[in-house]
Coordinates of C-alpha atoms in Angstrom, one line a residue:
X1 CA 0.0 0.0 0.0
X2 CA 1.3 3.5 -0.8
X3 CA 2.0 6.1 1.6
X4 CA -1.0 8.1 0.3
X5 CA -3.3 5.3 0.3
X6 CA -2.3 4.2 3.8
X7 CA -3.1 8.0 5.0
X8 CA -6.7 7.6 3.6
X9 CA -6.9 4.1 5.1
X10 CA -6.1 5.6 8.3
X11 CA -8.4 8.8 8.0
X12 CA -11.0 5.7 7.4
X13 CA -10.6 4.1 10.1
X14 CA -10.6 7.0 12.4
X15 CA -13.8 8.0 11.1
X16 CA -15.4 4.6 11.5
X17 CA -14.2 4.2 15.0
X18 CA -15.7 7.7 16.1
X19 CA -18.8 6.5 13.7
X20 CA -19.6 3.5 16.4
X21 CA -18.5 5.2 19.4
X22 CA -20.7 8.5 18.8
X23 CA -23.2 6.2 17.7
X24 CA -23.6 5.4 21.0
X25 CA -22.8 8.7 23.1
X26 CA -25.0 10.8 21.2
X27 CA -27.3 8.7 20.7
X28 CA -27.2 8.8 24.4
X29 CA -27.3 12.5 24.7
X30 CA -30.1 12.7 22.6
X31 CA -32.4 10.5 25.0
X32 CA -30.8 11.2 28.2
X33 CA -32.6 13.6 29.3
X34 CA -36.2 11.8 28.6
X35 CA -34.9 8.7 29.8
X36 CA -33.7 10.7 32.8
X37 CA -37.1 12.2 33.6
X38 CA -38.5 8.7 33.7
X39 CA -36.3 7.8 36.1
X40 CA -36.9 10.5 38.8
X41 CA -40.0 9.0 40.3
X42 CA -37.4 6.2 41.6
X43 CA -34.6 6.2 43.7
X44 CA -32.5 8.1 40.6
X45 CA -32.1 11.7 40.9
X46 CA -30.1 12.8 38.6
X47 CA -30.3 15.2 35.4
X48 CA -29.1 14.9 31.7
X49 CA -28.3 18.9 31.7
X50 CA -25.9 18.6 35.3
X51 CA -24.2 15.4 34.1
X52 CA -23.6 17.3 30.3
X53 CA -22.6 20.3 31.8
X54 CA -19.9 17.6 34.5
X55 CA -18.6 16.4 31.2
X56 CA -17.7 19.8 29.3
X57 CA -16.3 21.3 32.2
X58 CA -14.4 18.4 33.0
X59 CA -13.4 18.0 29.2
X60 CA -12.4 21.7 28.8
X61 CA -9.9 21.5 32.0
X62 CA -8.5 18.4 30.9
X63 CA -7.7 19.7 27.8
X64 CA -4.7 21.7 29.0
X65 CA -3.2 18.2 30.1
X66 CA -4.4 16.1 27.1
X67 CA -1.8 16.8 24.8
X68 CA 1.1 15.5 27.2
X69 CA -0.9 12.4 28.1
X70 CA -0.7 11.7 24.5
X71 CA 3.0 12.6 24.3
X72 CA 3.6 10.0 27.1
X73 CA 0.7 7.5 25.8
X74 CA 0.8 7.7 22.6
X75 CA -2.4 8.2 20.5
X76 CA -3.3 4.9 19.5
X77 CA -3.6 3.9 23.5
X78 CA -4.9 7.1 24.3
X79 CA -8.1 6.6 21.7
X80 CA -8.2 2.9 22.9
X81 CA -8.6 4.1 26.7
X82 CA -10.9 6.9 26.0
X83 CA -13.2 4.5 24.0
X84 CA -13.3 2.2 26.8
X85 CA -14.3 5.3 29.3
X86 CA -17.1 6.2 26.8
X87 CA -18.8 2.3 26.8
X88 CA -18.5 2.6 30.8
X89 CA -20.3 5.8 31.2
X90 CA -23.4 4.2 28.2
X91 CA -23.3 1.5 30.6
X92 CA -24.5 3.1 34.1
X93 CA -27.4 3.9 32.0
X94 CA -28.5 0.0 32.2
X95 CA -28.9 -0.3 35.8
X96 CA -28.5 3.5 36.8
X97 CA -27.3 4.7 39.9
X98 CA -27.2 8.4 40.9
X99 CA -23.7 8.4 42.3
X100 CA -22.5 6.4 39.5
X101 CA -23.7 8.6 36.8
X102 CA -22.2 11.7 38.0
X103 CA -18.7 9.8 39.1
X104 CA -18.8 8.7 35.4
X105 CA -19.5 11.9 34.1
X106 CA -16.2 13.3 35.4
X107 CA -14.0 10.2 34.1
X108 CA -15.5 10.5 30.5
X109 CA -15.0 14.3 30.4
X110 CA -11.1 13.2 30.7
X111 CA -11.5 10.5 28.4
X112 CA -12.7 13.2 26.1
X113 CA -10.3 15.3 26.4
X114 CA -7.3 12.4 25.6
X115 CA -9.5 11.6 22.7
X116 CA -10.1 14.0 20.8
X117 CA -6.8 15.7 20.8
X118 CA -5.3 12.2 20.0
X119 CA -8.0 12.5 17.0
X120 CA -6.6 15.9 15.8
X121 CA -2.7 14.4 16.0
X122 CA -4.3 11.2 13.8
X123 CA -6.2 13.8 11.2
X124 CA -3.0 16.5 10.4
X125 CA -0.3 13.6 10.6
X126 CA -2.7 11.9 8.1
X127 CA -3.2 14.8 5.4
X128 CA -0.7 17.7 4.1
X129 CA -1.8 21.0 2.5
X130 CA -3.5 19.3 -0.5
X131 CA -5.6 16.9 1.6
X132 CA -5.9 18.3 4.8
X133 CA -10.0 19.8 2.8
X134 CA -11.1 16.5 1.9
X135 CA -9.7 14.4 5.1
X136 CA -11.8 16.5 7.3
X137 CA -14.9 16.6 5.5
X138 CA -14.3 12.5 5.4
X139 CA -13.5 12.4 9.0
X140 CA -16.4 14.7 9.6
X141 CA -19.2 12.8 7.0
X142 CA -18.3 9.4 9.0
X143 CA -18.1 10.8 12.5
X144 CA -21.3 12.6 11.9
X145 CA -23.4 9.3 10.0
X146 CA -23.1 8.1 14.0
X147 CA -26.2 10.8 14.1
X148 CA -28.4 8.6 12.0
X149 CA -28.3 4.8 12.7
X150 CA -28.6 5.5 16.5
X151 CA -31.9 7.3 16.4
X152 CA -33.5 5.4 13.5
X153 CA -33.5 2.6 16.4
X154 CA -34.7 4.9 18.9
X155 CA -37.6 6.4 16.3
X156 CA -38.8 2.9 15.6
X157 CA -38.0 1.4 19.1
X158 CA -40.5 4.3 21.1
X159 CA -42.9 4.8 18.3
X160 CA -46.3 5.7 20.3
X161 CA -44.5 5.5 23.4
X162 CA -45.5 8.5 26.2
X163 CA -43.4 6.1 28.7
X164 CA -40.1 4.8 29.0
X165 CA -40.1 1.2 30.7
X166 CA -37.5 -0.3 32.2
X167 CA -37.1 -3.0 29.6
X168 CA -36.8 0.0 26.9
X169 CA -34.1 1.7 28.5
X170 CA -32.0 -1.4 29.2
X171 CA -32.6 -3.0 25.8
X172 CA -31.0 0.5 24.2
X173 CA -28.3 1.1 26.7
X174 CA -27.1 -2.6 26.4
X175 CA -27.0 -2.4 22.3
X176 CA -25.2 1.2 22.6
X177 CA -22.5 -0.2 24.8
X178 CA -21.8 -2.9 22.5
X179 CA -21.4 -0.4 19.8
X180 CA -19.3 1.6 21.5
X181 CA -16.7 -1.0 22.3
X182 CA -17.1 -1.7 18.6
X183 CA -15.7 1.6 17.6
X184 CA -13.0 1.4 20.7
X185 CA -11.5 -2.1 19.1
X186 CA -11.2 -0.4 15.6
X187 CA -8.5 1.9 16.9
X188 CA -6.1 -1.2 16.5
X189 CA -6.7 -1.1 12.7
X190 CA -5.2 2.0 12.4
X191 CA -1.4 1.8 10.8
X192 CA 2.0 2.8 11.9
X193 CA 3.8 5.6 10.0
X194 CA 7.8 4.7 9.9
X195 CA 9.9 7.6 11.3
X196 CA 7.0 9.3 13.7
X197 CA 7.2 10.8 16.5
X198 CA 4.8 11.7 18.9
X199 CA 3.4 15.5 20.1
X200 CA 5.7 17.6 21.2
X201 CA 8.6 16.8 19.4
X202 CA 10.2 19.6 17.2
X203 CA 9.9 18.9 13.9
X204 CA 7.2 16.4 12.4
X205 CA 5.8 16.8 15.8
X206 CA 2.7 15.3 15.6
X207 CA 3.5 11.8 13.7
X208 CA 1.4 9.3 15.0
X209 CA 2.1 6.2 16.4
X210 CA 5.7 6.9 16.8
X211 CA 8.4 4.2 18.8
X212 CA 8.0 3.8 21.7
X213 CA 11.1 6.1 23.8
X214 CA 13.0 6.2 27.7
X215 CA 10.6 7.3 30.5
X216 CA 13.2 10.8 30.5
X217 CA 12.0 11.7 26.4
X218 CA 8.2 11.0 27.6
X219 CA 8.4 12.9 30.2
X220 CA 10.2 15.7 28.4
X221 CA 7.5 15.4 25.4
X222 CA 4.4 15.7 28.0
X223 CA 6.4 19.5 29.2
X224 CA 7.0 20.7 25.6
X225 CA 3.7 19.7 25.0
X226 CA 2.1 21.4 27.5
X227 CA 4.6 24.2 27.1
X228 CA 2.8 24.7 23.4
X229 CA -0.4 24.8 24.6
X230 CA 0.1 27.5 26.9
X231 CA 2.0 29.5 24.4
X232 CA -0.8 28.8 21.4
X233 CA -3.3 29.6 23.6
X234 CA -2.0 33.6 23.5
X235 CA -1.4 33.6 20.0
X236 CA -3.5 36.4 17.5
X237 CA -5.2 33.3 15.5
X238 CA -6.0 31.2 18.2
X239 CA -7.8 34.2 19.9
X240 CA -10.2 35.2 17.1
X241 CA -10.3 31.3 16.5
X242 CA -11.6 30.9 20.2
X243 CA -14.8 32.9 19.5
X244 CA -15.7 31.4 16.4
X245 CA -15.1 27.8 18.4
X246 CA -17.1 29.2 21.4
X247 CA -20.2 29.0 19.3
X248 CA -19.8 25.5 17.9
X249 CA -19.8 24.3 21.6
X250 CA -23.1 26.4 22.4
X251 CA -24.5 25.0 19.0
X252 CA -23.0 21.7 20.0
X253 CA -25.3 21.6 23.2
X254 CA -28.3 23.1 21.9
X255 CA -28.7 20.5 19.0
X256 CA -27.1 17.8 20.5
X257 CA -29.0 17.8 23.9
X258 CA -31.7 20.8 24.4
X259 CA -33.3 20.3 20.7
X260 CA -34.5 16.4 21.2
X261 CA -35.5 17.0 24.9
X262 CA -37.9 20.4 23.2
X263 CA -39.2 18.3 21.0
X264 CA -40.2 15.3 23.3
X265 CA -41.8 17.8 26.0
X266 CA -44.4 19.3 23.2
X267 CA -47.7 18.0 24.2
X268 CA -49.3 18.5 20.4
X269 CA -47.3 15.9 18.8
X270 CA -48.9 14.0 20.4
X271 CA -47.8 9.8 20.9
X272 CA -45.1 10.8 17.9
X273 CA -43.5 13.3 20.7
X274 CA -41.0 10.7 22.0
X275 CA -40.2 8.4 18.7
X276 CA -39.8 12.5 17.2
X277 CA -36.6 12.8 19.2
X278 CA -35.3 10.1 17.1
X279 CA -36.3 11.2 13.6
X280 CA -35.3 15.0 14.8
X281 CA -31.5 12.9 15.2
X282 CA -31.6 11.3 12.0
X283 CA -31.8 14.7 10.1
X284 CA -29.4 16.3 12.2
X285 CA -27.5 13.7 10.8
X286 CA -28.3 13.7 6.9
X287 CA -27.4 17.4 7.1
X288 CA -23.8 16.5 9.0
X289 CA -23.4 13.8 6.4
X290 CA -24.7 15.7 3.6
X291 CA -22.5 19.0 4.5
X292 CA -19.2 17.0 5.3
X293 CA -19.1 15.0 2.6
X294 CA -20.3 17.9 0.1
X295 CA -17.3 20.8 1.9
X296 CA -14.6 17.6 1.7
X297 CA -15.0 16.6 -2.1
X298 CA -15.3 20.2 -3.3
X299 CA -12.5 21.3 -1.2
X300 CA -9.6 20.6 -4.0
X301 CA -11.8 22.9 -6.4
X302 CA -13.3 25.3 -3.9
X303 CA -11.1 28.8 -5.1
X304 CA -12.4 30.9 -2.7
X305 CA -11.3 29.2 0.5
X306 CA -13.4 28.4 3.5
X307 CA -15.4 31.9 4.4
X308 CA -18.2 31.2 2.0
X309 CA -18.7 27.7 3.7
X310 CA -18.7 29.3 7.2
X311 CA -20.9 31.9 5.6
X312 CA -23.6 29.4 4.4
X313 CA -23.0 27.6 8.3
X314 CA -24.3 31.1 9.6
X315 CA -27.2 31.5 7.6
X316 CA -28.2 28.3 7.7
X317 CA -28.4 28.5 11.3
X318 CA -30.2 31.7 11.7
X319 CA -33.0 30.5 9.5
X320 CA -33.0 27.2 12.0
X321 CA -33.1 29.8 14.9
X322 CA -36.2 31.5 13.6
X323 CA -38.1 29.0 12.6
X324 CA -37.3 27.4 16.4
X325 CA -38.3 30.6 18.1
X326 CA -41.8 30.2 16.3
X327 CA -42.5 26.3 16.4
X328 CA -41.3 25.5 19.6
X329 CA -43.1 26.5 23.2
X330 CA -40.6 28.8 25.2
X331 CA -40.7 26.2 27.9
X332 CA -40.1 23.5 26.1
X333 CA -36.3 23.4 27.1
X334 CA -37.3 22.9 30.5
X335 CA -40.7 21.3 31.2
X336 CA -41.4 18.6 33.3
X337 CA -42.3 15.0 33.2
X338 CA -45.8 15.5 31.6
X339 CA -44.7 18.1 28.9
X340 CA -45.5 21.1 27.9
X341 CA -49.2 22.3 26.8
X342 CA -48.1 25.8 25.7
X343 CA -47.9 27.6 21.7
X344 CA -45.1 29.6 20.7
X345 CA -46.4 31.8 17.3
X346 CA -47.8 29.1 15.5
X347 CA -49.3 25.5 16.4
X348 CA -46.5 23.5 16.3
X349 CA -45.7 21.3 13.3
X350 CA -43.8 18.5 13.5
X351 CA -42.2 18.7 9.6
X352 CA -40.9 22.5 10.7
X353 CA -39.0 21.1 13.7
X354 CA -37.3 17.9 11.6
X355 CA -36.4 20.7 9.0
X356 CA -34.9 22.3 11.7
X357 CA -33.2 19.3 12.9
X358 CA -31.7 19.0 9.6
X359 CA -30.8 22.8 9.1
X360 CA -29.0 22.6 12.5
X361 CA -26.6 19.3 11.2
X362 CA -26.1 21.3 7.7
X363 CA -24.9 24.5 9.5
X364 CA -23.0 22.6 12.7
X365 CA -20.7 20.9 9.8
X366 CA -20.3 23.8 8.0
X367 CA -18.7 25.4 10.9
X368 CA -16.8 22.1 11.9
X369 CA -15.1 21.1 9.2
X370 CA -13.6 24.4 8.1
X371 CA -12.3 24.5 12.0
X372 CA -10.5 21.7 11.7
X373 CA -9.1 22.4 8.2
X374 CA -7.9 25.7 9.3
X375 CA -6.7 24.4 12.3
X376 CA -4.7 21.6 10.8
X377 CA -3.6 23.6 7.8
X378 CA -2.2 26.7 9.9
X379 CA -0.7 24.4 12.9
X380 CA 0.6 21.1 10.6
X381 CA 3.8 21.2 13.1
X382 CA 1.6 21.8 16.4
X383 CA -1.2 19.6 16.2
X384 CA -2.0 18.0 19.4
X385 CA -1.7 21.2 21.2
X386 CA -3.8 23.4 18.8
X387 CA -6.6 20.6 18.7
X388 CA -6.4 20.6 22.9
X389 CA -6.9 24.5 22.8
X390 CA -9.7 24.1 19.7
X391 CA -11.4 21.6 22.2
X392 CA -10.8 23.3 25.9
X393 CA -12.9 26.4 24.4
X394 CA -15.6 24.3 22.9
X395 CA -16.5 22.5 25.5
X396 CA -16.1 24.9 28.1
X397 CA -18.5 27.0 26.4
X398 CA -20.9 23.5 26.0
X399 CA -20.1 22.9 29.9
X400 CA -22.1 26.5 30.2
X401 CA -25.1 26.1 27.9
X402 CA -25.7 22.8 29.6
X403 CA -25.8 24.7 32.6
X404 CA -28.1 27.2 31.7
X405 CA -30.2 24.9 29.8
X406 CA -31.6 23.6 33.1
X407 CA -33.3 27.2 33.8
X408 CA -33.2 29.7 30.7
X409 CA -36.5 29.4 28.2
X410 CA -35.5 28.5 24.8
X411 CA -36.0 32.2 23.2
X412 CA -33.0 33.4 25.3
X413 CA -31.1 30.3 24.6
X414 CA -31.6 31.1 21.0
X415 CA -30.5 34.5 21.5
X416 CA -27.1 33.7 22.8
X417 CA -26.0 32.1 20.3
X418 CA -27.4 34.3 17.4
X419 CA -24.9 36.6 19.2
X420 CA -22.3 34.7 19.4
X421 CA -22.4 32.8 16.1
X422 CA -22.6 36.4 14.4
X423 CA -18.8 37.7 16.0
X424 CA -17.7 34.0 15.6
X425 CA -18.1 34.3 11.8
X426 CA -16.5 38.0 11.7
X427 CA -13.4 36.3 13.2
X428 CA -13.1 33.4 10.7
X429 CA -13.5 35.6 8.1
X430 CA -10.5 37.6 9.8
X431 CA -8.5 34.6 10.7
X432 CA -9.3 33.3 6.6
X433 CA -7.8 36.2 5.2
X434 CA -4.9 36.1 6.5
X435 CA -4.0 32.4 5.7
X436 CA -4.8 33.3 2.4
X437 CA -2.5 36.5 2.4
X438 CA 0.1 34.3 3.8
X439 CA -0.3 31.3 1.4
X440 CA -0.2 34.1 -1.8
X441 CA 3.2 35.2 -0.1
X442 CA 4.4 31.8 -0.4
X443 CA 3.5 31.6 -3.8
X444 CA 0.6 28.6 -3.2
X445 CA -2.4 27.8 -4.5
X446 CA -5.3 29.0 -2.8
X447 CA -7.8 26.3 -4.1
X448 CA -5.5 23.8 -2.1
X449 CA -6.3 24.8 1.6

């Protein structure tokens, strides 16, 4: 096998893996909070919102450590051990346990953390200039199809269901581990790169999979690393970056989390309401799908760069916005057990909120994928720390809205982020222009980015 075709093997792989295990986790997320609500006339007590908001905050502080673990690790162990952290916290949801669920909260908000920075070494060491475009819409297309085969089970599987029985919950939680581990073995597949070395090494820094060195070179990796991070993290780019990465994790939560638990509290969809959490999945996942795989293949013939992609992301979301503020009941985000009975501006319709499902995958891949092809295309020597950084803001910012979730009505929910999203696109654009500037100095091709 060539070196190129061993690259996109690899870039395969890593997509599949994150296919099964996200599968499962958001899967999980999307039905949490129902199954959660279930739960709390038992001996359970806990919330989908608190234990989200455990995870990002713990994710985001683990990030400044992450990329040294996977200096001293190294990243095929790193994804390996994360995976396994993932399939343990899907798995207190088969016989849950209040302490247990928030104790695993906080152990898969590390594993996170290890994970997807080892991800971001795994995607820049895999791609150069001319690829980095198309391996991240194809990492991005197969992480994102996790979206759709998890809740087509859950949209047949509670179909005219206004309960959740015991035997429901286990039968999902049970399959979803399974799948997780799935994706976790599939790390192994991935194949060694001669000559690597692992992050935080000067020059081809970020190699993955790299021989294995003394205890003293480990240990002097996991410093440098760290060292990076601190010193990316104050850098012009990174800065504007931050904002524009801010909103993906408050978009992250709010489609990911608040938008399936909206849609199962609405009182007019009637026996649909809970099965509607599923379907409202699966087109958050044809537009991920549909918007990775479209911004990966056209990146090798895309002349203009990546501002007209975030551009579209943007729009695409503020139509999703506005048609949310007037389908959905204000306190629909945080209703209780028996729904809400409320209307918003219209009666709600249950075709405007999948539309909206889908506009909110197009739009969250739109954003996404031009992140982490700017990301890997300006740090190509600094991977694993810029990835950490890319991550720490993201889900610091998710840590928040899952907070807030638990007591803000949806119309000020929506209003953050139209606020945010708006500045984070101004500072792409900023950040863009540059690169391009930079790459013209250098004599490059701009279609190549």
């Amino acid at each position: 096998m060539s070196p190129a075709s061993k690259k996109l093997f690899n870039i395969i792989i890593l997509g599949l893996s994150f296919m099964f295990i996200f599968t499962a986790f958001q899967t999980c997320g999307n039905v949490a909070q129902t199954v959660i609500t279930n739960l709390n006339s038992t001996d359970f007590h806990g919330s989908g919102y608190t234990s989200m908001s455990i995870i990002y905050g713990v994710f985001s502080a683990s990030n400044l450590i992450s990329p040294s673990v996977v200096a001293i690790v190294g990243p095929q162990l790193s994804m390996v051990v994360s995976g396994v952290f993932y399939s343990l916290y899907i798995a207190v949801f088969i016989q849950p346990a209040t302490w247990a669920f928030y104790t695993a909260s906080v152990f898969i908000g590390i594993a996170a953390a290890v994970l997807w920075t080892a991800q971001g070494n795994c995607l820049t060491v895999n791609s150069d200039e001319n690829t980095i475009g198309r391996n991240s819409g194809v990492f991005w297309a197969l992480l994102q199809s996790s979206l759709f085969f998890g809740n087509l089970y859950i949209y047949f599987a509670w179909q005219g269901k206004t309960h959740i029985s015991e035997g429901d919950r286990r039968t999902v939680f049970i399959a979803l581990t399974v799948i997780s581990l799935v994706g976790t073995v599939l790390f192994f597949l991935i194949r060694r790169h001669e000559d690597t070395k692992a992050p935080g090494e000067e020059d081809s820094a970020n190699e993955i999979l790299g021989d294995s060195s003394s205890a003293q070179n480990r240990l002097t990796k996991a410093v440098a690393a760290f060292k990076k991070s601190i010193k990316l993290s104050f850098t012009k780019e990174i800065l504007l970056l931050s904002v524009t990465t801010a909103y993906t994790g408050l978009e992250l939560t709010f489609f990911s989390g608040v938008y399936g638990t909206c849609i199962g509290a609405v009182n007019r969809f009637g026996s649909e309401g809970k099965s509607l959490i599923g379907l409202s999945g699966i087109f958050t996942g044809v537009g991920e799908i549909l918007g990775g795989g479209v911004f990966g293949l056209l990146s090798k013939s895309n002349r203009f760069g990546r501002n007209p992609v975030v551009m579209l992301g943007i729009l695409v979301h503020f139509i999703a916005f506005y048609l949310i503020f007037f389908n959905m009941p204000n306190d629909a985000p945080i209703a209780p057990m028996e729904g809400t009975d409320d209307v918003a501006y219209m009666i709600p319709s249950k075709e405007v909120a999948i539309f909206c499902s889908f506009l909110l995958g197009l739009g969250d891949s739109c954003f996404n994928t031009q992140l982490l092809s700017i990301l890997g295309f300006l740090y190509s020597e600094d991977s694993a720390p810029a990835f950490a950084i890319f991550k720490f803001v993201q889900s610091i910012c998710a840590a928040v809205a899952y907070f807030y979730s638990n007591y803000f009505l949806l119309q000020w929910q929506l209003l953050i982020m139209v606020v945010v999203g708006f500045f984070g696109t101004i500072t792409f654009f900023v950040v863009e222009w540059e690169a391009a500037a930079a790459l013209a100095a250098r004599g490059s091709d701009y279609s190549s980015i």
